[in-house]
Amino acid sequence: MARKSIINREQNRKELVAKYLERRVDLKSKIKSATDLEEVMQLQELLAKLPLNSSPVRHTTRCEQCGRAHAVYKKFGLCRICLRQQLMTGNVTGGRKSSW
């Protein structure tokens, strides 16, 4: 189980990404279309003034159940450990138990 502070930090990042998404996309499109170097520098400065955590790259997917950051399947939103537990109890359909 991940610490609550880490889970809350990721939640805050998710909210910041949604809040600043339009501004970020708008500034990036203006930077790509600009021809004057001075204008590009000013736009990049505005982009740099946005919060760091508003960048989508800084947001990581976490398991819905336990908060684990690694080995999370997008389709289910669960990590490999929780997914296996759910498969064994029959809550997720289409899975098979396999062992070697």
PDB file of N, CA and C in Angstrom:
ATOM      1  N   MET A   1       0.845  -1.183   0.000  1.00  0.00           N
ATOM      2  CA  MET A   1       0.000   0.000   0.000  1.00  0.00           C
ATOM      3  C   MET A   1       0.888   1.243   0.000  1.00  0.00           C
ATOM      4  N   ALA A   2       0.636   2.129  -0.917  1.00  0.00           N
ATOM      5  CA  ALA A   2       1.408   3.362  -1.000  1.00  0.00           C
ATOM      6  C   ALA A   2       0.981   4.316   0.116  1.00  0.00           C
ATOM      7  N   ARG A   3       1.893   5.179   0.488  1.00  0.00           N
ATOM      8  CA  ARG A   3       1.579   6.159   1.539  1.00  0.00           C
ATOM      9  C   ARG A   3       0.501   7.108   1.036  1.00  0.00           C
ATOM     10  N   LYS A   4      -0.303   7.579   1.956  1.00  0.00           N
ATOM     11  CA  LYS A   4      -1.407   8.484   1.606  1.00  0.00           C
ATOM     12  C   LYS A   4      -0.887   9.790   1.011  1.00  0.00           C
ATOM     13  N   SER A   5       0.266  10.257   1.497  1.00  0.00           N
ATOM     14  CA  SER A   5       0.807  11.518   0.988  1.00  0.00           C
ATOM     15  C   SER A   5       1.199  11.396  -0.486  1.00  0.00           C
ATOM     16  N   ILE A   6       1.717  10.229  -0.870  1.00  0.00           N
ATOM     17  CA  ILE A   6       2.105  10.013  -2.259  1.00  0.00           C
ATOM     18  C   ILE A   6       0.871   9.965  -3.148  1.00  0.00           C
ATOM     19  N   ILE A   7      -0.165   9.283  -2.676  1.00  0.00           N
ATOM     20  CA  ILE A   7      -1.417   9.197  -3.439  1.00  0.00           C
ATOM     21  C   ILE A   7      -2.040  10.574  -3.590  1.00  0.00           C
ATOM     22  N   ASN A   8      -2.015  11.375  -2.510  1.00  0.00           N
ATOM     23  CA  ASN A   8      -2.565  12.736  -2.571  1.00  0.00           C
ATOM     24  C   ASN A   8      -1.750  13.615  -3.508  1.00  0.00           C
ATOM     25  N   ARG A   9      -0.443  13.430  -3.531  1.00  0.00           N
ATOM     26  CA  ARG A   9       0.415  14.207  -4.425  1.00  0.00           C
ATOM     27  C   ARG A   9       0.063  13.924  -5.880  1.00  0.00           C
ATOM     28  N   GLU A  10      -0.159  12.660  -6.196  1.00  0.00           N
ATOM     29  CA  GLU A  10      -0.547  12.294  -7.563  1.00  0.00           C
ATOM     30  C   GLU A  10      -1.918  12.861  -7.922  1.00  0.00           C
ATOM     31  N   GLN A  11      -2.827  12.884  -6.957  1.00  0.00           N
ATOM     32  CA  GLN A  11      -4.157  13.447  -7.196  1.00  0.00           C
ATOM     33  C   GLN A  11      -4.051  14.939  -7.503  1.00  0.00           C
ATOM     34  N   ASN A  12      -3.204  15.639  -6.746  1.00  0.00           N
ATOM     35  CA  ASN A  12      -3.000  17.072  -6.994  1.00  0.00           C
ATOM     36  C   ASN A  12      -2.395  17.307  -8.371  1.00  0.00           C
ATOM     37  N   ARG A  13      -1.456  16.449  -8.783  1.00  0.00           N
ATOM     38  CA  ARG A  13      -0.873  16.573 -10.115  1.00  0.00           C
ATOM     39  C   ARG A  13      -1.927  16.377 -11.186  1.00  0.00           C
ATOM     40  N   LYS A  14      -2.799  15.404 -10.969  1.00  0.00           N
ATOM     41  CA  LYS A  14      -3.862  15.131 -11.940  1.00  0.00           C
ATOM     42  C   LYS A  14      -4.773  16.349 -12.110  1.00  0.00           C
ATOM     43  N   GLU A  15      -5.095  17.003 -10.998  1.00  0.00           N
ATOM     44  CA  GLU A  15      -5.941  18.199 -11.053  1.00  0.00           C
ATOM     45  C   GLU A  15      -5.226  19.350 -11.745  1.00  0.00           C
ATOM     46  N   LEU A  16      -3.930  19.526 -11.463  1.00  0.00           N
ATOM     47  CA  LEU A  16      -3.171  20.594 -12.109  1.00  0.00           C
ATOM     48  C   LEU A  16      -3.043  20.373 -13.611  1.00  0.00           C
ATOM     49  N   VAL A  17      -2.865  19.132 -14.028  1.00  0.00           N
ATOM     50  CA  VAL A  17      -2.777  18.827 -15.460  1.00  0.00           C
ATOM     51  C   VAL A  17      -4.068  19.233 -16.147  1.00  0.00           C
ATOM     52  N   ALA A  18      -5.203  18.897 -15.534  1.00  0.00           N
ATOM     53  CA  ALA A  18      -6.500  19.244 -16.129  1.00  0.00           C
ATOM     54  C   ALA A  18      -6.719  20.753 -16.140  1.00  0.00           C
ATOM     55  N   LYS A  19      -6.279  21.435 -15.087  1.00  0.00           N
ATOM     56  CA  LYS A  19      -6.495  22.872 -14.960  1.00  0.00           C
ATOM     57  C   LYS A  19      -5.710  23.673 -16.005  1.00  0.00           C
ATOM     58  N   TYR A  20      -4.456  23.286 -16.237  1.00  0.00           N
ATOM     59  CA  TYR A  20      -3.582  24.062 -17.121  1.00  0.00           C
ATOM     60  C   TYR A  20      -3.458  23.468 -18.521  1.00  0.00           C
ATOM     61  N   LEU A  21      -4.243  22.463 -18.856  1.00  0.00           N
ATOM     62  CA  LEU A  21      -4.106  21.795 -20.145  1.00  0.00           C
ATOM     63  C   LEU A  21      -4.329  22.744 -21.317  1.00  0.00           C
ATOM     64  N   GLU A  22      -5.389  23.547 -21.268  1.00  0.00           N
ATOM     65  CA  GLU A  22      -5.691  24.463 -22.378  1.00  0.00           C
ATOM     66  C   GLU A  22      -4.591  25.494 -22.567  1.00  0.00           C
ATOM     67  N   ARG A  23      -4.127  26.099 -21.461  1.00  0.00           N
ATOM     68  CA  ARG A  23      -3.072  27.108 -21.559  1.00  0.00           C
ATOM     69  C   ARG A  23      -1.802  26.509 -22.152  1.00  0.00           C
ATOM     70  N   ARG A  24      -1.455  25.319 -21.680  1.00  0.00           N
ATOM     71  CA  ARG A  24      -0.232  24.662 -22.135  1.00  0.00           C
ATOM     72  C   ARG A  24      -0.302  24.338 -23.628  1.00  0.00           C
ATOM     73  N   VAL A  25      -1.432  23.798 -24.075  1.00  0.00           N
ATOM     74  CA  VAL A  25      -1.602  23.458 -25.491  1.00  0.00           C
ATOM     75  C   VAL A  25      -1.585  24.722 -26.346  1.00  0.00           C
ATOM     76  N   ASP A  26      -2.236  25.767 -25.866  1.00  0.00           N
ATOM     77  CA  ASP A  26      -2.276  27.031 -26.604  1.00  0.00           C
ATOM     78  C   ASP A  26      -0.877  27.625 -26.755  1.00  0.00           C
ATOM     79  N   LEU A  27      -0.113  27.654 -25.660  1.00  0.00           N
ATOM     80  CA  LEU A  27       1.237  28.210 -25.727  1.00  0.00           C
ATOM     81  C   LEU A  27       2.132  27.386 -26.650  1.00  0.00           C
ATOM     82  N   LYS A  28       2.014  26.071 -26.588  1.00  0.00           N
ATOM     83  CA  LYS A  28       2.857  25.224 -27.444  1.00  0.00           C
ATOM     84  C   LYS A  28       2.526  25.406 -28.921  1.00  0.00           C
ATOM     85  N   SER A  29       1.233  25.574 -29.236  1.00  0.00           N
ATOM     86  CA  SER A  29       0.867  25.788 -30.636  1.00  0.00           C
ATOM     87  C   SER A  29       1.360  27.148 -31.129  1.00  0.00           C
ATOM     88  N   LYS A  30       1.324  28.157 -30.258  1.00  0.00           N
ATOM     89  CA  LYS A  30       1.839  29.473 -30.629  1.00  0.00           C
ATOM     90  C   LYS A  30       3.349  29.435 -30.840  1.00  0.00           C
ATOM     91  N   ILE A  31       4.039  28.652 -30.010  1.00  0.00           N
ATOM     92  CA  ILE A  31       5.499  28.531 -30.152  1.00  0.00           C
ATOM     93  C   ILE A  31       5.848  27.884 -31.484  1.00  0.00           C
ATOM     94  N   LYS A  32       5.105  26.851 -31.868  1.00  0.00           N
ATOM     95  CA  LYS A  32       5.384  26.158 -33.133  1.00  0.00           C
ATOM     96  C   LYS A  32       5.087  27.028 -34.345  1.00  0.00           C
ATOM     97  N   SER A  33       4.078  27.902 -34.238  1.00  0.00           N
ATOM     98  CA  SER A  33       3.699  28.715 -35.384  1.00  0.00           C
ATOM     99  C   SER A  33       4.468  30.038 -35.458  1.00  0.00           C
ATOM    100  N   ALA A  34       5.137  30.420 -34.386  1.00  0.00           N
ATOM    101  CA  ALA A  34       5.856  31.695 -34.365  1.00  0.00           C
ATOM    102  C   ALA A  34       7.110  31.623 -35.232  1.00  0.00           C
ATOM    103  N   THR A  35       7.412  32.764 -35.856  1.00  0.00           N
ATOM    104  CA  THR A  35       8.591  32.846 -36.709  1.00  0.00           C
ATOM    105  C   THR A  35       9.675  33.728 -36.100  1.00  0.00           C
ATOM    106  N   ASP A  36       9.289  34.708 -35.310  1.00  0.00           N
ATOM    107  CA  ASP A  36      10.231  35.639 -34.711  1.00  0.00           C
ATOM    108  C   ASP A  36      10.859  35.002 -33.468  1.00  0.00           C
ATOM    109  N   LEU A  37      12.165  35.079 -33.351  1.00  0.00           N
ATOM    110  CA  LEU A  37      12.885  34.468 -32.235  1.00  0.00           C
ATOM    111  C   LEU A  37      12.502  35.109 -30.898  1.00  0.00           C
ATOM    112  N   GLU A  38      12.327  36.420 -30.891  1.00  0.00           N
ATOM    113  CA  GLU A  38      11.944  37.125 -29.654  1.00  0.00           C
ATOM    114  C   GLU A  38      10.580  36.658 -29.156  1.00  0.00           C
ATOM    115  N   GLU A  39       9.672  36.494 -30.082  1.00  0.00           N
ATOM    116  CA  GLU A  39       8.320  36.040 -29.728  1.00  0.00           C
ATOM    117  C   GLU A  39       8.357  34.622 -29.157  1.00  0.00           C
ATOM    118  N   VAL A  40       9.176  33.773 -29.766  1.00  0.00           N
ATOM    119  CA  VAL A  40       9.320  32.393 -29.290  1.00  0.00           C
ATOM    120  C   VAL A  40       9.883  32.389 -27.873  1.00  0.00           C
ATOM    121  N   MET A  41      10.873  33.217 -27.620  1.00  0.00           N
ATOM    122  CA  MET A  41      11.485  33.280 -26.287  1.00  0.00           C
ATOM    123  C   MET A  41      10.480  33.752 -25.239  1.00  0.00           C
ATOM    124  N   GLN A  42       9.652  34.742 -25.588  1.00  0.00           N
ATOM    125  CA  GLN A  42       8.641  35.230 -24.650  1.00  0.00           C
ATOM    126  C   GLN A  42       7.599  34.158 -24.355  1.00  0.00           C
ATOM    127  N   LEU A  43       7.181  33.439 -25.388  1.00  0.00           N
ATOM    128  CA  LEU A  43       6.193  32.380 -25.189  1.00  0.00           C
ATOM    129  C   LEU A  43       6.772  31.231 -24.355  1.00  0.00           C
ATOM    130  N   GLN A  44       8.033  30.893 -24.577  1.00  0.00           N
ATOM    131  CA  GLN A  44       8.667  29.841 -23.790  1.00  0.00           C
ATOM    132  C   GLN A  44       8.821  30.261 -22.331  1.00  0.00           C
ATOM    133  N   GLU A  45       9.034  31.540 -22.123  1.00  0.00           N
ATOM    134  CA  GLU A  45       9.127  32.054 -20.754  1.00  0.00           C
ATOM    135  C   GLU A  45       7.773  31.929 -20.052  1.00  0.00           C
ATOM    136  N   LEU A  46       6.697  32.218 -20.775  1.00  0.00           N
ATOM    137  CA  LEU A  46       5.354  32.048 -20.201  1.00  0.00           C
ATOM    138  C   LEU A  46       5.067  30.579 -19.898  1.00  0.00           C
ATOM    139  N   LEU A  47       5.519  29.710 -20.776  1.00  0.00           N
ATOM    140  CA  LEU A  47       5.330  28.278 -20.571  1.00  0.00           C
ATOM    141  C   LEU A  47       6.122  27.799 -19.351  1.00  0.00           C
ATOM    142  N   ALA A  48       7.298  28.346 -19.164  1.00  0.00           N
ATOM    143  CA  ALA A  48       8.137  27.953 -18.033  1.00  0.00           C
ATOM    144  C   ALA A  48       7.572  28.448 -16.703  1.00  0.00           C
ATOM    145  N   LYS A  49       6.758  29.488 -16.744  1.00  0.00           N
ATOM    146  CA  LYS A  49       6.174  30.027 -15.509  1.00  0.00           C
ATOM    147  C   LYS A  49       4.995  29.200 -15.005  1.00  0.00           C
ATOM    148  N   LEU A  50       4.474  28.315 -15.840  1.00  0.00           N
ATOM    149  CA  LEU A  50       3.403  27.430 -15.380  1.00  0.00           C
ATOM    150  C   LEU A  50       3.966  26.461 -14.341  1.00  0.00           C
ATOM    151  N   PRO A  51       3.129  25.968 -13.436  1.00  0.00           N
ATOM    152  CA  PRO A  51       3.621  25.031 -12.422  1.00  0.00           C
ATOM    153  C   PRO A  51       4.231  23.780 -13.054  1.00  0.00           C
ATOM    154  N   LEU A  52       5.290  23.278 -12.454  1.00  0.00           N
ATOM    155  CA  LEU A  52       5.956  22.086 -12.984  1.00  0.00           C
ATOM    156  C   LEU A  52       5.023  20.883 -12.993  1.00  0.00           C
ATOM    157  N   ASN A  53       4.213  20.753 -11.963  1.00  0.00           N
ATOM    158  CA  ASN A  53       3.326  19.596 -11.862  1.00  0.00           C
ATOM    159  C   ASN A  53       2.128  19.674 -12.799  1.00  0.00           C
ATOM    160  N   SER A  54       2.013  20.747 -13.573  1.00  0.00           N
ATOM    161  CA  SER A  54       0.927  20.832 -14.539  1.00  0.00           C
ATOM    162  C   SER A  54       1.294  20.149 -15.853  1.00  0.00           C
ATOM    163  N   SER A  55       2.524  19.670 -15.945  1.00  0.00           N
ATOM    164  CA  SER A  55       2.956  18.941 -17.142  1.00  0.00           C
ATOM    165  C   SER A  55       2.443  17.506 -17.072  1.00  0.00           C
ATOM    166  N   PRO A  56       1.812  17.015 -18.135  1.00  0.00           N
ATOM    167  CA  PRO A  56       1.277  15.643 -18.112  1.00  0.00           C
ATOM    168  C   PRO A  56       2.347  14.572 -17.932  1.00  0.00           C
ATOM    169  N   VAL A  57       3.587  14.889 -18.265  1.00  0.00           N
ATOM    170  CA  VAL A  57       4.662  13.917 -18.151  1.00  0.00           C
ATOM    171  C   VAL A  57       4.932  13.564 -16.688  1.00  0.00           C
ATOM    172  N   ARG A  58       4.688  14.488 -15.788  1.00  0.00           N
ATOM    173  CA  ARG A  58       4.982  14.258 -14.374  1.00  0.00           C
ATOM    174  C   ARG A  58       3.916  13.419 -13.676  1.00  0.00           C
ATOM    175  N   HIS A  59       2.786  13.200 -14.328  1.00  0.00           N
ATOM    176  CA  HIS A  59       1.718  12.400 -13.731  1.00  0.00           C
ATOM    177  C   HIS A  59       1.959  10.922 -14.027  1.00  0.00           C
ATOM    178  N   THR A  60       1.921  10.096 -12.984  1.00  0.00           N
ATOM    179  CA  THR A  60       2.105   8.664 -13.179  1.00  0.00           C
ATOM    180  C   THR A  60       0.817   7.933 -12.817  1.00  0.00           C
ATOM    181  N   THR A  61       0.547   6.851 -13.528  1.00  0.00           N
ATOM    182  CA  THR A  61      -0.643   6.067 -13.226  1.00  0.00           C
ATOM    183  C   THR A  61      -0.383   5.231 -11.989  1.00  0.00           C
ATOM    184  N   ARG A  62      -1.375   5.108 -11.142  1.00  0.00           N
ATOM    185  CA  ARG A  62      -1.272   4.327  -9.923  1.00  0.00           C
ATOM    186  C   ARG A  62      -2.431   3.350  -9.857  1.00  0.00           C
ATOM    187  N   CYS A  63      -2.228   2.275  -9.116  1.00  0.00           N
ATOM    188  CA  CYS A  63      -3.254   1.255  -8.937  1.00  0.00           C
ATOM    189  C   CYS A  63      -4.439   1.870  -8.189  1.00  0.00           C
ATOM    190  N   GLU A  64      -5.642   1.605  -8.666  1.00  0.00           N
ATOM    191  CA  GLU A  64      -6.847   2.144  -8.037  1.00  0.00           C
ATOM    192  C   GLU A  64      -7.051   1.582  -6.634  1.00  0.00           C
ATOM    193  N   GLN A  65      -6.591   0.363  -6.419  1.00  0.00           N
ATOM    194  CA  GLN A  65      -6.866  -0.326  -5.169  1.00  0.00           C
ATOM    195  C   GLN A  65      -5.813  -0.045  -4.094  1.00  0.00           C
ATOM    196  N   CYS A  66      -4.539  -0.177  -4.453  1.00  0.00           N
ATOM    197  CA  CYS A  66      -3.495  -0.070  -3.428  1.00  0.00           C
ATOM    198  C   CYS A  66      -2.584   1.144  -3.605  1.00  0.00           C
ATOM    199  N   GLY A  67      -2.576   1.765  -4.788  1.00  0.00           N
ATOM    200  CA  GLY A  67      -1.756   2.950  -5.016  1.00  0.00           C
ATOM    201  C   GLY A  67      -0.370   2.663  -5.552  1.00  0.00           C
ATOM    202  N   ARG A  68      -0.092   1.413  -5.894  1.00  0.00           N
ATOM    203  CA  ARG A  68       1.214   1.037  -6.423  1.00  0.00           C
ATOM    204  C   ARG A  68       1.459   1.727  -7.763  1.00  0.00           C
ATOM    205  N   ALA A  69       2.713   2.193  -7.985  1.00  0.00           N
ATOM    206  CA  ALA A  69       3.024   2.963  -9.192  1.00  0.00           C
ATOM    207  C   ALA A  69       3.530   2.106 -10.334  1.00  0.00           C
ATOM    208  N   HIS A  70       4.105   0.945 -10.039  1.00  0.00           N
ATOM    209  CA  HIS A  70       4.707   0.118 -11.080  1.00  0.00           C
ATOM    210  C   HIS A  70       3.796  -1.041 -11.445  1.00  0.00           C
ATOM    211  N   ALA A  71       3.931  -1.517 -12.677  1.00  0.00           N
ATOM    212  CA  ALA A  71       3.189  -2.677 -13.184  1.00  0.00           C
ATOM    213  C   ALA A  71       1.682  -2.455 -13.112  1.00  0.00           C
ATOM    214  N   VAL A  72       1.232  -1.269 -13.542  1.00  0.00           N
ATOM    215  CA  VAL A  72      -0.198  -0.950 -13.546  1.00  0.00           C
ATOM    216  C   VAL A  72      -0.720  -1.139 -14.969  1.00  0.00           C
ATOM    217  N   TYR A  73      -1.766  -1.955 -15.110  1.00  0.00           N
ATOM    218  CA  TYR A  73      -2.385  -2.204 -16.405  1.00  0.00           C
ATOM    219  C   TYR A  73      -3.418  -1.117 -16.681  1.00  0.00           C
ATOM    220  N   LYS A  74      -3.295  -0.454 -17.829  1.00  0.00           N
ATOM    221  CA  LYS A  74      -4.215   0.627 -18.190  1.00  0.00           C
ATOM    222  C   LYS A  74      -5.643   0.132 -18.326  1.00  0.00           C
ATOM    223  N   LYS A  75      -5.789  -1.046 -18.903  1.00  0.00           N
ATOM    224  CA  LYS A  75      -7.123  -1.584 -19.174  1.00  0.00           C
ATOM    225  C   LYS A  75      -7.936  -1.776 -17.902  1.00  0.00           C
ATOM    226  N   PHE A  76      -7.282  -2.212 -16.833  1.00  0.00           N
ATOM    227  CA  PHE A  76      -7.982  -2.498 -15.596  1.00  0.00           C
ATOM    228  C   PHE A  76      -7.800  -1.419 -14.535  1.00  0.00           C
ATOM    229  N   GLY A  77      -6.714  -0.659 -14.622  1.00  0.00           N
ATOM    230  CA  GLY A  77      -6.422   0.337 -13.606  1.00  0.00           C
ATOM    231  C   GLY A  77      -5.893  -0.285 -12.328  1.00  0.00           C
ATOM    232  N   LEU A  78      -5.419  -1.527 -12.423  1.00  0.00           N
ATOM    233  CA  LEU A  78      -4.913  -2.250 -11.259  1.00  0.00           C
ATOM    234  C   LEU A  78      -3.474  -2.683 -11.504  1.00  0.00           C
ATOM    235  N   CYS A  79      -2.733  -2.859 -10.409  1.00  0.00           N
ATOM    236  CA  CYS A  79      -1.377  -3.385 -10.534  1.00  0.00           C
ATOM    237  C   CYS A  79      -1.445  -4.899 -10.686  1.00  0.00           C
ATOM    238  N   ARG A  80      -0.323  -5.492 -10.985  1.00  0.00           N
ATOM    239  CA  ARG A  80      -0.297  -6.930 -11.246  1.00  0.00           C
ATOM    240  C   ARG A  80      -0.726  -7.747 -10.035  1.00  0.00           C
ATOM    241  N   ILE A  81      -0.406  -7.267  -8.844  1.00  0.00           N
ATOM    242  CA  ILE A  81      -0.743  -8.007  -7.624  1.00  0.00           C
ATOM    243  C   ILE A  81      -2.248  -7.960  -7.372  1.00  0.00           C
ATOM    244  N   CYS A  82      -2.825  -6.765  -7.435  1.00  0.00           N
ATOM    245  CA  CYS A  82      -4.265  -6.609  -7.200  1.00  0.00           C
ATOM    246  C   CYS A  82      -5.075  -7.262  -8.315  1.00  0.00           C
ATOM    247  N   LEU A  83      -4.558  -7.213  -9.530  1.00  0.00           N
ATOM    248  CA  LEU A  83      -5.256  -7.849 -10.644  1.00  0.00           C
ATOM    249  C   LEU A  83      -5.342  -9.354 -10.430  1.00  0.00           C
ATOM    250  N   ARG A  84      -4.250  -9.952  -9.974  1.00  0.00           N
ATOM    251  CA  ARG A  84      -4.256 -11.394  -9.721  1.00  0.00           C
ATOM    252  C   ARG A  84      -5.225 -11.745  -8.594  1.00  0.00           C
ATOM    253  N   GLN A  85      -5.275 -10.909  -7.553  1.00  0.00           N
ATOM    254  CA  GLN A  85      -6.224 -11.148  -6.460  1.00  0.00           C
ATOM    255  C   GLN A  85      -7.663 -11.078  -6.963  1.00  0.00           C
ATOM    256  N   GLN A  86      -7.940 -10.086  -7.809  1.00  0.00           N
ATOM    257  CA  GLN A  86      -9.293  -9.937  -8.345  1.00  0.00           C
ATOM    258  C   GLN A  86      -9.649 -11.093  -9.276  1.00  0.00           C
ATOM    259  N   LEU A  87      -8.672 -11.584 -10.036  1.00  0.00           N
ATOM    260  CA  LEU A  87      -8.908 -12.723 -10.913  1.00  0.00           C
ATOM    261  C   LEU A  87      -9.227 -13.978 -10.108  1.00  0.00           C
ATOM    262  N   MET A  88      -8.528 -14.169  -9.003  1.00  0.00           N
ATOM    263  CA  MET A  88      -8.732 -15.364  -8.190  1.00  0.00           C
ATOM    264  C   MET A  88     -10.104 -15.358  -7.505  1.00  0.00           C
ATOM    265  N   THR A  89     -10.602 -14.176  -7.163  1.00  0.00           N
ATOM    266  CA  THR A  89     -11.925 -14.102  -6.535  1.00  0.00           C
ATOM    267  C   THR A  89     -13.046 -14.084  -7.561  1.00  0.00           C
ATOM    268  N   GLY A  90     -12.699 -13.901  -8.849  1.00  0.00           N
ATOM    269  CA  GLY A  90     -13.704 -13.932  -9.903  1.00  0.00           C
ATOM    270  C   GLY A  90     -14.326 -12.589 -10.211  1.00  0.00           C
ATOM    271  N   ASN A  91     -13.738 -11.502  -9.730  1.00  0.00           N
ATOM    272  CA  ASN A  91     -14.289 -10.164  -9.987  1.00  0.00           C
ATOM    273  C   ASN A  91     -13.949  -9.639 -11.378  1.00  0.00           C
ATOM    274  N   VAL A  92     -12.884 -10.163 -11.976  1.00  0.00           N
ATOM    275  CA  VAL A  92     -12.470  -9.774 -13.325  1.00  0.00           C
ATOM    276  C   VAL A  92     -12.642 -11.001 -14.209  1.00  0.00           C
ATOM    277  N   THR A  93     -13.381 -10.825 -15.276  1.00  0.00           N
ATOM    278  CA  THR A  93     -13.655 -11.968 -16.147  1.00  0.00           C
ATOM    279  C   THR A  93     -12.555 -12.137 -17.183  1.00  0.00           C
ATOM    280  N   GLY A  94     -12.439 -13.368 -17.689  1.00  0.00           N
ATOM    281  CA  GLY A  94     -11.538 -13.634 -18.802  1.00  0.00           C
ATOM    282  C   GLY A  94     -10.121 -13.972 -18.396  1.00  0.00           C
ATOM    283  N   GLY A  95      -9.851 -14.109 -17.118  1.00  0.00           N
ATOM    284  CA  GLY A  95      -8.504 -14.421 -16.684  1.00  0.00           C
ATOM    285  C   GLY A  95      -8.353 -15.900 -16.365  1.00  0.00           C
ATOM    286  N   ARG A  96      -7.135 -16.386 -16.524  1.00  0.00           N
ATOM    287  CA  ARG A  96      -6.848 -17.786 -16.189  1.00  0.00           C
ATOM    288  C   ARG A  96      -5.652 -17.834 -15.252  1.00  0.00           C
ATOM    289  N   LYS A  97      -5.727 -18.735 -14.336  1.00  0.00           N
ATOM    290  CA  LYS A  97      -4.596 -18.915 -13.439  1.00  0.00           C
ATOM    291  C   LYS A  97      -3.562 -19.772 -14.172  1.00  0.00           C
ATOM    292  N   SER A  98      -2.352 -19.288 -14.193  1.00  0.00           N
ATOM    293  CA  SER A  98      -1.290 -20.058 -14.841  1.00  0.00           C
ATOM    294  C   SER A  98      -0.100 -20.105 -13.917  1.00  0.00           C
ATOM    295  N   SER A  99       0.529 -21.251 -13.868  1.00  0.00           N
ATOM    296  CA  SER A  99       1.766 -21.394 -13.096  1.00  0.00           C
ATOM    297  C   SER A  99       2.684 -22.318 -13.881  1.00  0.00           C
ATOM    298  N   TRP A 100       3.957 -22.114 -13.710  1.00  0.00           N
ATOM    299  CA  TRP A 100       4.908 -22.877 -14.491  1.00  0.00           C
ATOM    300  C   TRP A 100       5.616 -23.849 -13.614  1.00  0.00           C
TER     301      TRP A 100
END
